[in-house]
Amino acid sequence: MCTVCGCGTASVEGHEHSHDHDHHHHPEGGDLHFGHGPAGVEVPGMSQDRLIEIETDILAKNDRYADANRATLTALGAFAVNMVSSPGSGKTTLLCKTIEALGDQPLAVIEGDQQTANDADRIRATGAVAVQVNTGKGCHLDGHMVGHAMEHLDLAEHSILFIENVGNLVCPAAFDLGEDCKVAILSVTEGEDKPLKYPDMFTASRLALLNKVDLAPHCDVDLDLYEKNLRRVNPGIEVIRVSARTGEGMENWLNWLRSSLQRKQGSLAAE
């Protein structure tokens, strides 16, 4: 978790930092594991039960905002994609190319970063409407932030809303923004074991875009191993290999977006 979520702090709600590590039982000379408890994380001076209580409270409040966002999107028949990745995966470049290729499809973008409006400016240069959300020390977007951003977008009916989250493969996995699904962007330069190192994010994602595949011949990487590891942590995840630079796989990604929007509209019509 993070400073927003309440972990990693020296003192949380009166729990002072302690260097008493007698409660840890690490094998001598072995690796250290701080995520094996029920909470999946440790904070000095706090019990696992208290950590679970805090996280549950934070996420419950977030979920109420996310549900309101979801209701707004449903009323518009809009499809929302929460784009998540580590920094440098190529999210913004891929998104710019996607917007250009979608043509007259109604869409809008919410850009999340700690500071600057650089990425929002790049999106606006394509002609798309974009709202920048700067999180300061926060390492992820939440339902409240996204709700405020949506108020500034005047989202059209049957739109696609792209939410480009802060570059981070940890905290964004836990926070529902009201989106229809998470799409994880994974650059081939990041290493085939990235899904195994950050399983929560790839487990939470419906689709993984294996990006920058044009670099694969120059990076000595195994694309099949990337996909194998993605499915080790999430057997149901869909994978599309793409290159924003060369256009490889882009049509498959565009078709996925269009068909997802159509399926949502068909489901709403049936209801």
Short mmCIF file of C-alpha atoms in Angstrom, two decimals, residues 62-238:
data_model
loop_
_atom_site.label_atom_id
_atom_site.label_comp_id
_atom_site.label_asym_id
_atom_site.label_seq_id
_atom_site.Cartn_x
_atom_site.Cartn_y
_atom_site.Cartn_z
CA ASN A 62 -13.69 4.08 -2.42
CA ASP A 63 -16.20 1.52 -3.68
CA ARG A 64 -19.09 3.90 -3.00
CA TYR A 65 -17.50 6.50 -5.27
CA ALA A 66 -16.71 3.81 -7.85
CA ASP A 67 -20.32 2.61 -7.83
CA ALA A 68 -21.51 6.17 -8.52
CA ASN A 69 -19.06 6.42 -11.44
CA ARG A 70 -20.27 3.08 -12.77
CA ALA A 71 -23.89 4.22 -12.62
CA THR A 72 -23.03 7.34 -14.64
CA LEU A 73 -21.20 5.29 -17.25
CA THR A 74 -24.05 2.78 -17.45
CA ALA A 75 -26.60 5.55 -17.99
CA LEU A 76 -24.50 6.79 -20.92
CA GLY A 77 -23.84 3.34 -22.35
CA ALA A 78 -20.14 4.18 -22.13
CA PHE A 79 -17.31 1.67 -21.80
CA ALA A 80 -14.48 2.56 -19.40
CA VAL A 81 -10.98 1.09 -19.49
CA ASN A 82 -8.57 1.48 -16.57
CA MET A 83 -5.12 1.37 -18.19
CA VAL A 84 -2.49 0.24 -15.70
CA SER A 85 1.23 -0.40 -15.99
CA SER A 86 4.63 0.38 -14.60
CA PRO A 87 6.27 3.67 -15.69
CA GLY A 88 7.78 3.58 -19.17
CA SER A 89 5.60 0.81 -20.58
CA GLY A 90 4.45 3.06 -23.42
CA LYS A 91 0.87 3.67 -22.18
CA THR A 92 0.57 7.25 -23.42
CA THR A 93 2.11 6.61 -26.84
CA LEU A 94 -0.13 3.58 -27.28
CA LEU A 95 -3.15 5.61 -26.18
CA CYS A 96 -2.38 8.43 -28.62
CA LYS A 97 -2.12 5.95 -31.50
CA THR A 98 -5.33 4.27 -30.34
CA ILE A 99 -7.24 7.56 -30.30
CA GLU A 100 -6.04 8.47 -33.77
CA ALA A 101 -7.00 5.05 -35.13
CA LEU A 102 -10.49 5.11 -33.57
CA GLY A 103 -11.43 8.07 -35.75
CA ASP A 104 -14.89 9.46 -35.03
CA GLN A 105 -15.58 7.09 -32.10
CA PRO A 106 -16.72 9.30 -29.17
CA LEU A 107 -14.12 9.07 -26.41
CA ALA A 108 -12.44 10.95 -23.59
CA VAL A 109 -9.39 10.47 -21.40
CA ILE A 110 -8.57 10.88 -17.71
CA GLU A 111 -4.82 11.16 -17.20
CA GLY A 112 -3.28 10.24 -13.85
CA ASP A 113 0.21 11.31 -12.79
CA GLN A 114 1.83 12.57 -9.63
CA GLN A 115 2.81 15.87 -11.27
CA THR A 116 2.69 17.78 -14.62
CA ALA A 117 0.12 17.82 -17.40
CA ASN A 118 2.58 16.46 -19.95
CA ASP A 119 0.60 13.36 -20.85
CA ALA A 120 -2.74 15.18 -20.97
CA ASP A 121 -1.17 17.69 -23.37
CA ARG A 122 -0.05 14.82 -25.59
CA ILE A 123 -3.57 13.40 -25.57
CA ARG A 124 -5.13 16.79 -26.35
CA ALA A 125 -2.79 17.14 -29.32
CA THR A 126 -4.68 14.23 -30.94
CA GLY A 127 -7.91 16.24 -30.68
CA ALA A 128 -9.31 14.20 -27.81
CA VAL A 129 -10.74 15.71 -24.64
CA ALA A 130 -8.55 14.98 -21.63
CA VAL A 131 -8.54 15.89 -17.93
CA GLN A 132 -5.30 15.70 -15.98
CA VAL A 133 -5.48 14.41 -12.42
CA ASN A 134 -2.33 15.02 -10.39
CA THR A 135 -2.13 12.87 -7.27
CA GLY A 136 0.82 14.55 -5.53
CA LYS A 137 2.37 11.93 -3.27
CA GLY A 138 -0.44 9.51 -4.08
CA CYS A 139 0.55 6.54 -6.23
CA HIS A 140 -2.83 5.71 -7.79
CA LEU A 141 -6.15 7.16 -8.87
CA ASP A 142 -9.23 6.46 -6.75
CA GLY A 143 -12.98 6.53 -7.30
CA HIS A 144 -13.36 10.03 -5.85
CA MET A 145 -10.71 11.53 -8.16
CA VAL A 146 -12.19 9.87 -11.22
CA GLY A 147 -15.70 11.03 -10.31
CA HIS A 148 -14.53 14.65 -10.18
CA ALA A 149 -12.69 14.24 -13.50
CA MET A 150 -15.81 12.81 -15.14
CA GLU A 151 -17.72 15.93 -14.09
CA HIS A 152 -15.34 17.97 -16.27
CA LEU A 153 -15.58 15.75 -19.34
CA ASP A 154 -19.19 16.05 -20.54
CA LEU A 155 -18.91 12.46 -21.69
CA ALA A 156 -21.01 11.63 -24.76
CA GLU A 157 -23.32 8.64 -24.99
CA HIS A 158 -21.73 5.40 -26.23
CA SER A 159 -18.25 6.75 -25.53
CA ILE A 160 -15.08 4.95 -24.61
CA LEU A 161 -13.50 6.42 -21.48
CA PHE A 162 -9.79 5.74 -21.14
CA ILE A 163 -8.44 6.14 -17.61
CA GLU A 164 -4.65 6.19 -17.71
CA ASN A 165 -3.64 5.38 -14.16
CA VAL A 166 -0.46 6.43 -12.39
CA GLY A 167 2.48 4.24 -13.39
CA ASN A 168 2.48 1.66 -10.58
CA LEU A 169 1.86 -2.09 -10.55
CA VAL A 170 0.88 -2.32 -6.87
CA CYS A 171 -1.80 -0.03 -5.40
CA PRO A 172 -3.95 0.54 -8.53
CA ALA A 173 -4.78 -3.18 -8.51
CA ALA A 174 -6.89 -2.74 -5.37
CA PHE A 175 -8.85 0.41 -6.26
CA ASP A 176 -12.04 0.16 -8.27
CA LEU A 177 -12.64 3.34 -10.28
CA GLY A 178 -16.01 2.33 -11.70
CA GLU A 179 -14.37 1.01 -14.85
CA ASP A 180 -15.60 -1.95 -16.87
CA CYS A 181 -12.17 -3.57 -16.77
CA LYS A 182 -8.48 -3.09 -16.20
CA VAL A 183 -6.10 -3.38 -19.13
CA ALA A 184 -2.47 -3.96 -18.18
CA ILE A 185 0.24 -2.71 -20.52
CA LEU A 186 3.47 -4.68 -20.29
CA SER A 187 6.53 -3.68 -22.30
CA VAL A 188 8.75 -6.46 -23.65
CA THR A 189 11.70 -4.61 -22.10
CA GLU A 190 10.41 -5.23 -18.55
CA GLY A 191 11.32 -8.92 -18.27
CA GLU A 192 9.29 -12.07 -18.74
CA ASP A 193 8.90 -12.54 -14.97
CA LYS A 194 7.10 -9.22 -14.39
CA PRO A 195 3.65 -10.92 -14.04
CA LEU A 196 5.10 -13.26 -11.40
CA LYS A 197 6.60 -10.35 -9.44
CA TYR A 198 3.38 -8.29 -9.48
CA PRO A 199 0.62 -10.91 -9.61
CA ASP A 200 -2.17 -8.79 -8.09
CA MET A 201 -2.25 -6.38 -11.01
CA PHE A 202 -2.29 -9.03 -13.69
CA THR A 203 -4.85 -11.09 -11.79
CA ALA A 204 -7.13 -8.04 -11.66
CA SER A 205 -6.78 -7.29 -15.39
CA ARG A 206 -9.00 -8.66 -18.11
CA LEU A 207 -6.54 -7.95 -20.91
CA ALA A 208 -2.77 -7.61 -21.14
CA LEU A 209 -1.23 -5.64 -23.99
CA LEU A 210 2.29 -6.90 -24.59
CA ASN A 211 3.72 -3.67 -25.96
CA LYS A 212 6.86 -2.73 -27.92
CA VAL A 213 7.04 -6.14 -29.60
CA ASP A 214 9.08 -4.53 -32.37
CA LEU A 215 11.94 -4.41 -29.85
CA ALA A 216 11.77 -8.13 -29.05
CA PRO A 217 14.46 -9.19 -31.56
CA HIS A 218 16.85 -6.65 -30.00
CA CYS A 219 16.17 -7.51 -26.34
CA ASP A 220 16.66 -11.28 -26.28
CA VAL A 221 13.17 -11.85 -24.86
CA ASP A 222 10.77 -14.77 -25.13
CA LEU A 223 7.28 -13.50 -26.02
CA ASP A 224 5.75 -16.93 -25.45
CA LEU A 225 7.20 -16.96 -21.92
CA TYR A 226 5.60 -13.56 -21.25
CA GLU A 227 2.22 -15.03 -22.15
CA LYS A 228 2.86 -18.23 -20.18
CA ASN A 229 3.65 -16.23 -17.04
CA LEU A 230 0.63 -13.99 -17.52
CA ARG A 231 -1.59 -17.06 -17.61
CA ARG A 232 0.17 -18.59 -14.61
CA VAL A 233 -1.19 -15.76 -12.47
CA ASN A 234 -4.45 -15.29 -14.42
CA PRO A 235 -5.51 -18.25 -16.58
CA GLY A 236 -8.38 -16.23 -18.07
CA ILE A 237 -6.43 -13.16 -19.13
CA GLU A 238 -6.52 -12.18 -22.78
#
